[in-house]
Amino acid sequence: MSRHPAPASDWRQQQEKSHLAILKLMVWISLTFGRGIGRVVLYGIAAYYLLFAAAARRASRTYLGRALGRWAEWPDGFRHVLSFASTIHDRIYLLNDRFDLFDIEVVGAEALLASLQQQSGALLIGAHLGSFEVLRAVGRGRAGLKVAMLMYAENARKINATLAAINPAATEDIIELGRMDSMLLARDRLDQGYVVGMLADRDLGDDATVDCEFLGEMAPFPVGPWRMAAMLRRPVFFMAGLYLGGNRYRIHFEPLADFSATPRGEAAAAIDAAQRHYAARLAHYCRLAPYNWFNFFDFWRRER
């Protein structure tokens, strides 16, 4: 693996803008017409996005070819975008604590709960794979599991403004990354017994990255989340909230690393090992649920 500063991240210019636009549209449709009609409208949104977002379409085809192990056809691309739109749509109802609308299965929670009994707090590291909101929603609905989320500041402010209109309480446990006190706020939540989540598959543009093998080719992953995890000195679990279609989700937890007892002189090696393990498990879940990957840009940086 090689370390280098990341080139400018095009996901910040296009991905979050489109995500926010779709979220606002789906909020209006869903709150006006209900989930049933909202689900029907999703097909039109997915078709429009697939037809007119050429860069996203190319990125989807590249990724799906790797995850599926074959050439991705148009129906594959449509299903990919439809899954993305579906999770955004469902987010509205999850934020309103409408768990009765969903069939949510949890796999691997025993190890996480056992860790929380041994010490306060744990870190969840995920990706733009499926829905992180389904975990936060389940956490709000189940006693004993408190979930906070670390998000990039610009993204957090824009999306929070929309989410606050749905459920103001849903924004209380979002910690903005990039602030002087981000680390302290995360540590406070951990000391209070929270599980603190962050996504580790996108960089900020000026963040250092490490090239890890991912779906058969080297791809840059940010180092920042892992450095933070090492400094917070807590067990780290992989998390994925996979969308299975319809109203079905399956949340997976897996132990990734434990920085709570890592000697400081061995932190760099432990970070590298954890990041390689993360990339391998992320690839596993991408193959398991290929239409759940929501990075619609040149992830492997072929154009750099």
XYZ file of C-alpha atoms in Angstrom:
304
model
C 0.000 0.000 0.000
C 1.108 3.553 -0.611
C 0.375 6.728 1.306
C -0.402 9.925 -0.571
C -2.629 12.983 -0.259
C -5.936 12.401 -1.960
C -6.870 14.327 -5.101
C -9.926 16.572 -4.952
C -12.906 14.397 -4.104
C -15.599 14.687 -6.745
C -18.143 13.103 -4.389
C -18.344 16.397 -2.512
C -19.165 18.318 -5.701
C -21.792 15.954 -7.107
C -22.788 13.113 -4.784
C -23.965 15.012 -1.713
C -25.728 17.645 -3.809
C -27.766 14.965 -5.582
C -28.333 13.066 -2.316
C -29.763 16.184 -0.668
C -31.950 16.990 -3.678
C -33.401 13.474 -3.740
C -33.936 13.567 0.031
C -35.857 16.855 -0.153
C -38.000 15.581 -3.025
C -38.779 12.318 -1.249
C -39.658 14.137 1.986
C -42.276 16.159 0.144
C -43.686 13.176 -1.781
C -43.756 10.845 1.206
C -45.269 13.299 3.662
C -47.830 14.410 1.082
C -48.893 11.111 -0.480
C -47.637 8.362 1.853
C -45.141 5.514 1.517
C -47.098 3.492 -1.058
C -47.268 6.239 -3.660
C -43.766 7.340 -2.732
C -42.488 3.871 -3.620
C -44.081 4.144 -7.067
C -42.482 7.538 -7.696
C -39.072 6.042 -6.893
C -39.100 4.169 -10.197
C -39.395 7.417 -12.136
C -36.644 9.044 -10.100
C -34.341 6.059 -10.642
C -35.003 6.043 -14.401
C -34.350 9.781 -14.681
C -31.131 9.546 -12.674
C -29.874 6.610 -14.729
C -30.654 8.302 -18.055
C -29.291 11.775 -17.367
C -26.481 11.315 -14.816
C -23.837 9.988 -17.191
C -20.910 10.062 -14.755
C -22.925 8.225 -12.108
C -24.057 5.680 -14.693
C -20.456 4.954 -15.715
C -19.364 4.648 -12.092
C -22.254 2.289 -11.356
C -21.373 0.068 -14.305
C -17.694 -0.068 -13.304
C -18.518 -0.998 -9.724
C -21.242 -3.519 -10.597
C -18.947 -5.265 -13.051
C -16.548 -5.913 -10.180
C -19.153 -6.819 -7.572
C -21.223 -9.059 -9.860
C -18.247 -10.589 -11.666
C -19.840 -9.935 -15.064
C -20.792 -7.117 -17.405
C -23.452 -4.935 -15.797
C -26.536 -4.486 -17.979
C -29.070 -1.640 -17.897
C -31.420 -3.522 -15.534
C -28.506 -3.863 -13.108
C -27.881 -0.122 -13.204
C -31.565 0.612 -12.696
C -31.761 -1.730 -9.719
C -28.641 -0.099 -8.279
C -30.080 3.423 -8.446
C -33.504 2.230 -7.272
C -31.916 0.714 -4.163
C -30.216 4.036 -3.450
C -33.470 5.974 -3.831
C -35.326 3.408 -1.713
C -32.993 3.816 1.262
C -33.345 7.602 1.121
C -37.125 7.227 0.970
C -37.162 4.814 3.916
C -34.992 7.204 5.890
C -37.964 9.535 6.239
C -40.019 6.870 8.016
C -37.131 5.586 10.108
C -36.528 9.119 11.346
C -40.166 9.230 12.426
C -39.698 5.970 14.372
C -42.085 4.093 12.099
C -40.377 0.746 12.762
C -43.703 -1.014 12.216
C -43.267 -0.460 8.484
C -40.040 -2.466 8.302
C -38.717 -5.968 8.777
C -35.260 -5.445 10.312
C -32.971 -8.385 11.082
C -29.812 -7.959 13.166
C -26.807 -10.272 12.750
C -23.745 -10.284 15.009
C -25.033 -7.983 17.745
C -23.920 -10.396 20.480
C -20.248 -9.463 20.124
C -21.055 -5.747 20.191
C -23.261 -6.024 23.282
C -20.648 -8.161 25.039
C -18.018 -5.503 24.334
C -20.274 -2.775 25.746
C -20.682 -4.785 28.938
C -16.905 -4.955 29.376
C -16.218 -1.259 28.791
C -18.146 1.866 27.917
C -18.522 2.694 24.259
C -17.465 1.202 20.952
C -16.807 2.479 17.459
C -18.760 1.402 14.397
C -17.042 1.902 11.062
C -19.159 1.522 7.970
C -19.361 2.738 4.394
C -21.863 4.186 1.968
C -23.268 0.684 1.750
C -26.964 0.311 2.464
C -28.426 2.485 5.220
C -26.718 3.755 8.343
C -30.006 5.378 9.316
C -31.547 1.962 9.962
C -28.974 1.410 12.736
C -29.574 4.839 14.277
C -33.305 4.227 14.139
C -33.052 0.813 15.775
C -30.802 2.358 18.413
C -33.448 4.964 19.217
C -36.102 2.247 19.403
C -34.238 -0.220 21.622
C -33.311 0.499 25.215
C -29.640 0.232 26.025
C -28.219 1.039 22.572
C -27.322 4.698 22.121
C -25.955 5.657 18.709
C -24.089 8.816 17.660
C -22.730 9.580 14.204
C -19.629 11.464 13.080
C -20.222 13.350 9.824
C -18.320 15.863 7.722
C -19.405 19.344 8.770
C -20.620 20.676 5.415
C -22.590 17.518 4.708
C -23.966 17.420 8.245
C -25.291 20.987 8.156
C -27.070 20.615 4.821
C -28.668 17.264 5.538
C -29.483 18.103 9.158
C -31.563 21.072 8.042
C -33.775 18.666 6.102
C -33.818 15.954 8.758
C -34.672 18.414 11.530
C -37.891 19.241 9.715
C -38.855 15.558 9.949
C -37.722 14.805 13.501
C -35.626 17.386 15.411
C -34.482 14.731 17.908
C -32.763 12.803 15.114
C -30.027 15.441 14.800
C -29.080 15.563 18.478
C -26.468 12.817 18.263
C -24.690 13.929 15.094
C -21.125 15.115 15.739
C -19.546 17.306 13.071
C -16.095 16.259 11.920
C -13.539 18.973 11.255
C -14.214 20.936 14.452
C -11.626 21.509 17.158
C -13.776 19.629 19.655
C -14.897 16.739 17.418
C -12.598 14.270 19.151
C -13.643 15.444 22.615
C -17.334 15.190 21.756
C -16.841 11.678 20.405
C -14.909 10.666 23.519
C -17.661 12.077 25.746
C -20.278 10.006 23.923
C -18.136 6.887 24.236
C -17.662 7.489 27.958
C -21.460 7.710 28.236
C -21.797 4.248 26.695
C -22.662 5.278 23.149
C -21.629 3.455 20.031
C -20.157 6.104 17.735
C -20.316 5.501 14.021
C -18.377 6.917 11.098
C -17.977 6.036 7.440
C -14.500 5.266 6.135
C -14.825 4.949 2.371
C -14.581 8.606 1.280
C -11.890 11.229 1.816
C -12.099 14.996 2.169
C -9.765 15.784 -0.723
C -6.835 16.877 1.454
C -6.899 13.796 3.685
C -4.124 11.226 3.488
C -5.212 7.928 1.971
C -3.932 4.384 1.815
C -4.341 2.216 -1.266
C -6.060 -1.048 -0.318
C -7.163 -3.889 -2.536
C -10.885 -3.578 -3.095
C -12.848 -5.761 -5.504
C -9.757 -6.758 -7.430
C -8.001 -3.389 -7.780
C -6.241 -0.933 -5.513
C -8.427 1.948 -4.332
C -7.701 4.895 -1.993
C -9.260 4.826 1.467
C -8.900 7.662 4.000
C -6.595 7.152 6.960
C -8.335 9.729 9.156
C -11.090 7.508 10.601
C -8.533 4.921 11.659
C -6.220 7.440 13.286
C -9.208 8.749 15.222
C -10.195 5.214 16.229
C -6.673 4.538 17.497
C -6.656 7.757 19.529
C -10.076 7.013 21.022
C -8.766 3.582 22.087
C -11.963 1.575 21.783
C -13.024 -1.672 20.102
C -14.001 -1.171 16.461
C -16.805 -3.042 14.699
C -17.703 -3.139 11.030
C -21.321 -2.209 10.414
C -23.541 -2.519 7.357
C -27.301 -1.944 7.166
C -28.093 -3.841 3.968
C -31.262 -3.116 2.032
C -32.861 -6.370 0.882
C -35.736 -4.920 -1.124
C -39.283 -3.978 -0.216
C -39.342 -3.170 3.490
C -36.539 -5.548 4.523
C -33.173 -4.649 6.045
C -30.426 -6.718 7.633
C -27.883 -5.110 9.958
C -24.486 -6.807 10.237
C -21.909 -6.266 12.978
C -18.395 -7.755 12.881
C -15.387 -7.140 15.145
C -12.664 -5.376 13.140
C -10.020 -4.274 15.622
C -9.489 -3.365 19.257
C -7.365 -0.295 19.902
C -8.145 -0.200 23.622
C -4.917 -1.983 24.564
C -2.707 -1.187 21.536
C 0.729 0.112 22.613
C 1.323 3.560 21.131
C 4.460 2.385 19.384
C 2.422 -0.217 17.501
C -0.451 2.068 16.514
C 0.659 2.561 12.892
C 0.868 -1.177 12.237
C -2.469 -1.753 13.963
C -4.104 0.970 11.852
C -2.777 -0.536 8.621
C -3.963 -4.010 9.586
C -7.417 -2.744 10.573
C -7.809 -0.773 7.356
C -6.855 -3.751 5.179
C -9.325 -5.899 7.120
C -12.009 -3.243 6.639
C -11.482 -3.093 2.864
C -11.668 -6.892 2.625
C -14.902 -7.103 4.620
C -16.380 -4.211 2.672
C -15.674 -6.096 -0.558
C -17.324 -9.187 0.935
C -20.542 -7.311 1.669
C -20.472 -5.579 -1.715
C -20.505 -9.002 -3.347
C -23.168 -10.220 -0.921
C -25.455 -7.234 -1.608
C -24.043 -5.611 -4.762
C -26.830 -3.067 -5.309
C -26.216 -1.471 -1.888
C -23.042 0.426 -2.835
C -23.883 4.133 -3.061
C -20.651 5.740 -4.262
C -21.621 6.938 -7.720
C -18.246 8.351 -8.729
C -14.841 7.139 -9.957
C -14.002 5.287 -6.747
C -10.824 3.639 -8.079
C -9.579 7.017 -9.330
C -8.801 5.756 -12.808
C -8.876 9.321 -14.123
C -6.356 10.760 -11.669
